Amino acid sequence: MATVTLINNETNQKFDFDIIECTRGPKAVNFSKLFETTGIFSYDPGYGSTAGCESTISYIDGKKGELLYKGHKIEDLVKKYKFSDVCKLLISSELPSNEQESLAFDLELRHRSFLHEGLINLFSALPDGAHPMATLSSAVSVLSTLYYDHKDMEDEDDYQTMARRIIAKIPTMVAFCYRNAVGAPFIYPDVKRSYVENFLYMLRAYPHQRLKQTLNGEEEITPLEVEALDKIFTLHADHGQNASTTTVRNVASTGVHPYAAISAGISALWGPAHGGANEKVLKQLNEIGDVKNVDKFIERVKDKNDPFRLMGFGHRVYKNYDPRARVLKSLKDELDKKGIKMDTHLSEIAQKVEEVALSDDYFIQRNLYPNVDFYSGIILSALKIPTHLFTPIFVIGRMPGWCAQLLEHIKNPHARITRPRQVYIGK
Ligand code: CMC
């Protein structure tokens, strides 16, 4: 086995560490016994050079700008499969083998999408105008009281029930968060509608079961809208050991209820450096206000004395165009052509921001490209999704990934509690 030798220049001692071959991507050095063998530990704030686990779920090639779920390219999954198929792939490692299986899984999710009536009291207790991410994190935590038996899961059936239950309920919870925030009565799921259509229905329908009169003045939910949102969910379904997934794994490593770990993941996703960026992108595009202001705006972003950042740009792993952003950019243009009209003004500003940034030395030297959040907001707005629901939409998309990662962690008999050290610099 290939090794890396570490030489301590103070003591002249040499230590060998095994190199691990990954099935794809760069190799890793196994430093798990670094402290025990050398008495020294590693320092890596932000974990930029550290793997915290082995995983088979998603793979990112940051140089090429490639993302795979269980070995499948996201571009292929978006083209050929529904989001509910991708959920099945992530939590059970298999895509449905035919249309019947695909429908059966979607139907199971629809039937599991209803919420315990007790949970409705929680939504009602929170103020109108509450940010849906705060409500959502609390509501998912409350789910652990309603399904306490998932605390001690024993077999694959238990794992699947836990994962399918929360994947099914999360769109209902997001819709209820929204309706609570605007003071509108809750709309219960309709099992005749597919997983994704059902979500749009619960958001839009006014108290009557028909969609004739809706909150947004819309008459119908079109298949094109359902398809667009379905693709957006798929593009968010998993993404390696990002901050929220790492949070889910860290919290799960203590042996807590899985929904408590997922609630913590939702809180981690809320921040603007992570999933909260999609909301901020739209705010920034509106603040820029006109293509003629883009150059000045970019100058501000580059000012090292100003902590201001261009939202929807940059990524820890991608040093190339984020493949999710590429798909979203062409989806935006395709939908616009097919009749879901994008905000032309904001689209032009976004296009100009991208052009200016990608030809600027500051961005070129740092490999800063548009990420998944840069174009998603423009599409979500065209789908009449309010801005404060953008990050909750990310939550719906990421739920199968969190479940898969959590299950991978708890099924691993060698997984340990997450417990990093610190470089102590105090008194
Ligand atoms: N605008 C301006 N400068 C940037 C940006 C940006 N968006 N992103 C990174 N930089 C600069 C940063 O100032 C630093 O410059 P220097 O080397 O001179 O100090 C350099 O690029 C490296 O940045 P970093 O902060 O060390 O990179 P990171 O890997 O720790 O952070 C990031 C990654 C995504 C938090 C960061 O790029 C960022 O804040 N982007 C804006 C927020 C955003 O769009 N987040 C969504 C990420 S993708 C969806 C998701 O996974 O949630």
mmCIF file of C-alpha atoms in Angstrom, residues 178-371:
data_model
loop_
_atom_site.group_PDB
_atom_site.id
_atom_site.type_symbol
_atom_site.label_atom_id
_atom_site.label_comp_id
_atom_site.label_asym_id
_atom_site.label_seq_id
_atom_site.Cartn_x
_atom_site.Cartn_y
_atom_site.Cartn_z
ATOM 1 C CA TYR A 178 -46.022 29.673 3.772
ATOM 2 C CA ARG A 179 -49.754 29.767 4.409
ATOM 3 C CA ASN A 180 -49.149 30.495 8.088
ATOM 4 C CA ALA A 181 -46.757 33.328 7.196
ATOM 5 C CA VAL A 182 -49.396 34.977 4.985
ATOM 6 C CA GLY A 183 -52.257 34.177 7.361
ATOM 7 C CA ALA A 184 -54.030 31.896 4.853
ATOM 8 C CA PRO A 185 -55.913 28.718 5.800
ATOM 9 C CA PHE A 186 -54.053 25.433 5.335
ATOM 10 C CA ILE A 187 -54.766 23.283 2.284
ATOM 11 C CA TYR A 188 -54.449 19.532 2.852
ATOM 12 C CA PRO A 189 -52.658 17.272 0.343
ATOM 13 C CA ASP A 190 -54.582 15.857 -2.603
ATOM 14 C CA VAL A 191 -53.427 12.290 -3.321
ATOM 15 C CA LYS A 192 -54.676 12.524 -6.890
ATOM 16 C CA ARG A 193 -51.854 14.919 -7.659
ATOM 17 C CA SER A 194 -48.216 13.881 -8.053
ATOM 18 C CA TYR A 195 -45.656 14.661 -5.348
ATOM 19 C CA VAL A 196 -44.495 17.893 -7.008
ATOM 20 C CA GLU A 197 -47.883 19.037 -8.314
ATOM 21 C CA ASN A 198 -49.328 18.490 -4.865
ATOM 22 C CA PHE A 199 -46.826 20.934 -3.418
ATOM 23 C CA LEU A 200 -47.797 23.654 -5.899
ATOM 24 C CA TYR A 201 -51.452 22.877 -5.206
ATOM 25 C CA MET A 202 -51.028 23.268 -1.428
ATOM 26 C CA LEU A 203 -49.258 26.588 -1.983
ATOM 27 C CA ARG A 204 -51.676 28.024 -4.480
ATOM 28 C CA ALA A 205 -55.180 26.741 -3.882
ATOM 29 C CA TYR A 206 -57.519 29.014 -2.031
ATOM 30 C CA PRO A 207 -59.836 27.256 0.484
ATOM 31 C CA HIS A 208 -61.964 25.641 -2.225
ATOM 32 C CA GLN A 209 -60.625 22.350 -3.520
ATOM 33 C CA ARG A 210 -60.616 23.731 -7.046
ATOM 34 C CA LEU A 211 -57.912 25.973 -8.344
ATOM 35 C CA LYS A 212 -60.230 28.443 -10.020
ATOM 36 C CA GLN A 213 -59.344 31.093 -7.486
ATOM 37 C CA THR A 214 -55.847 31.029 -6.065
ATOM 38 C CA LEU A 215 -53.663 33.108 -3.785
ATOM 39 C CA ASN A 216 -51.609 34.220 -6.764
ATOM 40 C CA GLY A 217 -54.489 34.747 -9.143
ATOM 41 C CA GLU A 218 -53.451 31.640 -11.109
ATOM 42 C CA GLU A 219 -56.058 29.339 -12.601
ATOM 43 C CA GLU A 220 -54.178 26.127 -13.182
ATOM 44 C CA ILE A 221 -50.986 24.313 -12.387
ATOM 45 C CA THR A 222 -49.453 23.520 -15.762
ATOM 46 C CA PRO A 223 -47.415 20.352 -16.493
ATOM 47 C CA LEU A 224 -44.540 22.632 -17.532
ATOM 48 C CA GLU A 225 -44.507 24.274 -14.091
ATOM 49 C CA VAL A 226 -44.514 20.869 -12.398
ATOM 50 C CA GLU A 227 -41.675 19.678 -14.647
ATOM 51 C CA ALA A 228 -39.623 22.808 -13.935
ATOM 52 C CA LEU A 229 -39.973 22.503 -10.160
ATOM 53 C CA ASP A 230 -39.304 18.770 -10.344
ATOM 54 C CA LYS A 231 -35.969 19.465 -12.077
ATOM 55 C CA ILE A 232 -35.069 22.126 -9.505
ATOM 56 C CA PHE A 233 -35.660 19.614 -6.697
ATOM 57 C CA THR A 234 -33.518 16.992 -8.445
ATOM 58 C CA LEU A 235 -30.638 19.444 -8.868
ATOM 59 C CA HIS A 236 -30.614 20.052 -5.098
ATOM 60 C CA ALA A 237 -30.989 16.419 -4.004
ATOM 61 C CA ASP A 238 -27.488 15.766 -2.662
ATOM 62 C CA HIS A 239 -24.081 17.408 -2.663
ATOM 63 C CA GLY A 240 -21.399 15.569 -0.734
ATOM 64 C CA GLN A 241 -20.379 16.802 2.703
ATOM 65 C CA ASN A 242 -21.699 20.361 2.495
ATOM 66 C CA ALA A 243 -22.330 22.287 5.741
ATOM 67 C CA SER A 244 -25.929 21.142 6.310
ATOM 68 C CA THR A 245 -25.223 17.484 5.442
ATOM 69 C CA THR A 246 -22.198 17.530 7.726
ATOM 70 C CA THR A 247 -24.438 19.000 10.428
ATOM 71 C CA VAL A 248 -26.961 16.185 9.935
ATOM 72 C CA ARG A 249 -24.181 13.586 10.214
ATOM 73 C CA ASN A 250 -22.567 15.290 13.220
ATOM 74 C CA VAL A 251 -25.826 15.531 15.133
ATOM 75 C CA ALA A 252 -26.809 11.974 14.149
ATOM 76 C CA SER A 253 -23.407 10.745 15.394
ATOM 77 C CA THR A 254 -24.567 11.357 18.978
ATOM 78 C CA GLY A 255 -27.382 8.812 18.533
ATOM 79 C CA VAL A 256 -30.164 11.374 18.547
ATOM 80 C CA HIS A 257 -33.569 10.995 16.839
ATOM 81 C CA PRO A 258 -33.061 11.276 13.034
ATOM 82 C CA TYR A 259 -35.578 14.111 12.699
ATOM 83 C CA ALA A 260 -33.690 16.121 15.340
ATOM 84 C CA ALA A 261 -30.546 15.744 13.202
ATOM 85 C CA ILE A 262 -32.466 16.814 10.075
ATOM 86 C CA SER A 263 -33.943 19.788 11.923
ATOM 87 C CA ALA A 264 -30.361 20.874 12.719
ATOM 88 C CA GLY A 265 -29.480 20.439 9.021
ATOM 89 C CA ILE A 266 -32.342 22.778 8.085
ATOM 90 C CA SER A 267 -30.958 25.405 10.465
ATOM 91 C CA ALA A 268 -27.491 25.037 8.925
ATOM 92 C CA LEU A 269 -28.912 25.426 5.423
ATOM 93 C CA TRP A 270 -30.632 28.701 6.314
ATOM 94 C CA GLY A 271 -27.404 30.756 6.356
ATOM 95 C CA PRO A 272 -26.597 32.996 3.362
ATOM 96 C CA ALA A 273 -23.216 31.280 2.787
ATOM 97 C CA HIS A 274 -25.185 28.058 2.137
ATOM 98 C CA GLY A 275 -28.826 27.560 1.054
ATOM 99 C CA GLY A 276 -29.895 31.057 2.126
ATOM 100 C CA ALA A 277 -27.883 32.424 -0.818
ATOM 101 C CA ASN A 278 -30.765 31.851 -3.279
ATOM 102 C CA GLU A 279 -32.929 34.378 -1.430
ATOM 103 C CA LYS A 280 -30.046 36.867 -1.268
ATOM 104 C CA VAL A 281 -29.239 36.555 -4.986
ATOM 105 C CA LEU A 282 -32.632 37.911 -5.938
ATOM 106 C CA LYS A 283 -32.291 40.706 -3.388
ATOM 107 C CA GLN A 284 -28.887 41.623 -4.851
ATOM 108 C CA LEU A 285 -30.142 41.588 -8.444
ATOM 109 C CA ASN A 286 -32.960 43.906 -7.401
ATOM 110 C CA GLU A 287 -30.506 46.167 -5.575
ATOM 111 C CA ILE A 288 -28.298 46.405 -8.675
ATOM 112 C CA GLY A 289 -31.484 47.530 -10.394
ATOM 113 C CA ASP A 290 -30.034 48.118 -13.866
ATOM 114 C CA VAL A 291 -27.360 46.608 -16.130
ATOM 115 C CA LYS A 292 -25.542 49.934 -16.121
ATOM 116 C CA ASN A 293 -24.859 49.530 -12.364
ATOM 117 C CA VAL A 294 -23.216 46.107 -12.682
ATOM 118 C CA ASP A 295 -19.602 47.328 -13.082
ATOM 119 C CA LYS A 296 -19.829 49.487 -9.959
ATOM 120 C CA PHE A 297 -21.399 46.617 -8.049
ATOM 121 C CA ILE A 298 -18.613 44.224 -9.051
ATOM 122 C CA GLU A 299 -16.015 46.775 -7.891
ATOM 123 C CA ARG A 300 -17.622 46.765 -4.452
ATOM 124 C CA VAL A 301 -17.587 42.946 -4.348
ATOM 125 C CA LYS A 302 -13.841 42.982 -5.064
ATOM 126 C CA ASP A 303 -13.023 45.503 -2.327
ATOM 127 C CA LYS A 304 -11.064 43.563 0.310
ATOM 128 C CA ASN A 305 -12.031 46.122 2.970
ATOM 129 C CA ASP A 306 -15.706 45.377 2.388
ATOM 130 C CA PRO A 307 -17.055 41.966 3.521
ATOM 131 C CA PHE A 308 -19.753 42.242 0.826
ATOM 132 C CA ARG A 309 -19.863 39.199 -1.519
ATOM 133 C CA LEU A 310 -21.482 38.395 -4.816
ATOM 134 C CA MET A 311 -24.198 35.945 -3.825
ATOM 135 C CA GLY A 312 -24.651 32.856 -5.971
ATOM 136 C CA PHE A 313 -20.960 32.884 -6.884
ATOM 137 C CA GLY A 314 -18.074 30.758 -5.626
ATOM 138 C CA HIS A 315 -17.909 27.297 -4.121
ATOM 139 C CA ARG A 316 -15.582 25.351 -1.849
ATOM 140 C CA VAL A 317 -15.355 22.377 -4.216
ATOM 141 C CA TYR A 318 -16.171 23.686 -7.712
ATOM 142 C CA LYS A 319 -13.289 25.468 -9.353
ATOM 143 C CA ASN A 320 -15.285 25.445 -12.562
ATOM 144 C CA TYR A 321 -18.887 26.227 -13.536
ATOM 145 C CA ASP A 322 -21.257 24.493 -11.102
ATOM 146 C CA PRO A 323 -23.048 21.874 -13.286
ATOM 147 C CA ARG A 324 -26.310 22.612 -11.443
ATOM 148 C CA ALA A 325 -26.044 26.291 -12.418
ATOM 149 C CA ARG A 326 -25.413 25.286 -16.042
ATOM 150 C CA VAL A 327 -28.575 23.151 -16.132
ATOM 151 C CA LEU A 328 -30.589 25.904 -14.418
ATOM 152 C CA LYS A 329 -29.361 28.559 -16.818
ATOM 153 C CA SER A 330 -30.522 26.575 -19.839
ATOM 154 C CA LEU A 331 -33.737 25.586 -18.043
ATOM 155 C CA LYS A 332 -34.456 29.281 -17.494
ATOM 156 C CA ASP A 333 -34.081 30.011 -21.216
ATOM 157 C CA GLU A 334 -36.041 26.913 -22.234
ATOM 158 C CA LEU A 335 -38.968 27.707 -19.903
ATOM 159 C CA ASP A 336 -39.041 31.283 -21.110
ATOM 160 C CA LYS A 337 -39.357 30.057 -24.712
ATOM 161 C CA LYS A 338 -42.082 27.576 -23.748
ATOM 162 C CA GLY A 339 -44.202 30.223 -22.028
ATOM 163 C CA ILE A 340 -43.111 30.495 -18.378
ATOM 164 C CA LYS A 341 -41.992 34.067 -18.696
ATOM 165 C CA MET A 342 -38.871 35.049 -16.755
ATOM 166 C CA ASP A 343 -38.392 38.557 -15.402
ATOM 167 C CA THR A 344 -36.472 39.899 -18.411
ATOM 168 C CA HIS A 345 -35.042 42.804 -16.471
ATOM 169 C CA LEU A 346 -33.569 40.595 -13.705
ATOM 170 C CA SER A 347 -32.399 38.009 -16.242
ATOM 171 C CA GLU A 348 -30.479 40.679 -18.128
ATOM 172 C CA ILE A 349 -28.855 41.943 -14.944
ATOM 173 C CA ALA A 350 -27.885 38.374 -13.953
ATOM 174 C CA GLN A 351 -26.460 37.734 -17.420
ATOM 175 C CA LYS A 352 -24.422 40.935 -17.253
ATOM 176 C CA VAL A 353 -23.155 40.134 -13.728
ATOM 177 C CA GLU A 354 -22.000 36.734 -14.977
ATOM 178 C CA GLU A 355 -20.296 38.236 -18.045
ATOM 179 C CA VAL A 356 -18.489 40.938 -16.075
ATOM 180 C CA ALA A 357 -17.446 38.562 -13.281
ATOM 181 C CA LEU A 358 -16.212 35.797 -15.563
ATOM 182 C CA SER A 359 -13.962 38.179 -17.475
ATOM 183 C CA ASP A 360 -12.575 39.878 -14.357
ATOM 184 C CA ASP A 361 -9.154 38.903 -12.951
ATOM 185 C CA TYR A 362 -10.439 38.818 -9.372
ATOM 186 C CA PHE A 363 -12.937 36.068 -10.236
ATOM 187 C CA ILE A 364 -10.633 34.299 -12.706
ATOM 188 C CA GLN A 365 -7.753 34.028 -10.221
ATOM 189 C CA ARG A 366 -10.036 32.687 -7.492
ATOM 190 C CA ASN A 367 -12.007 30.354 -9.812
ATOM 191 C CA LEU A 368 -15.311 31.941 -8.844
ATOM 192 C CA TYR A 369 -18.202 30.818 -11.046
ATOM 193 C CA PRO A 370 -22.000 30.920 -10.703
ATOM 194 C CA ASN A 371 -23.263 28.269 -8.290
#
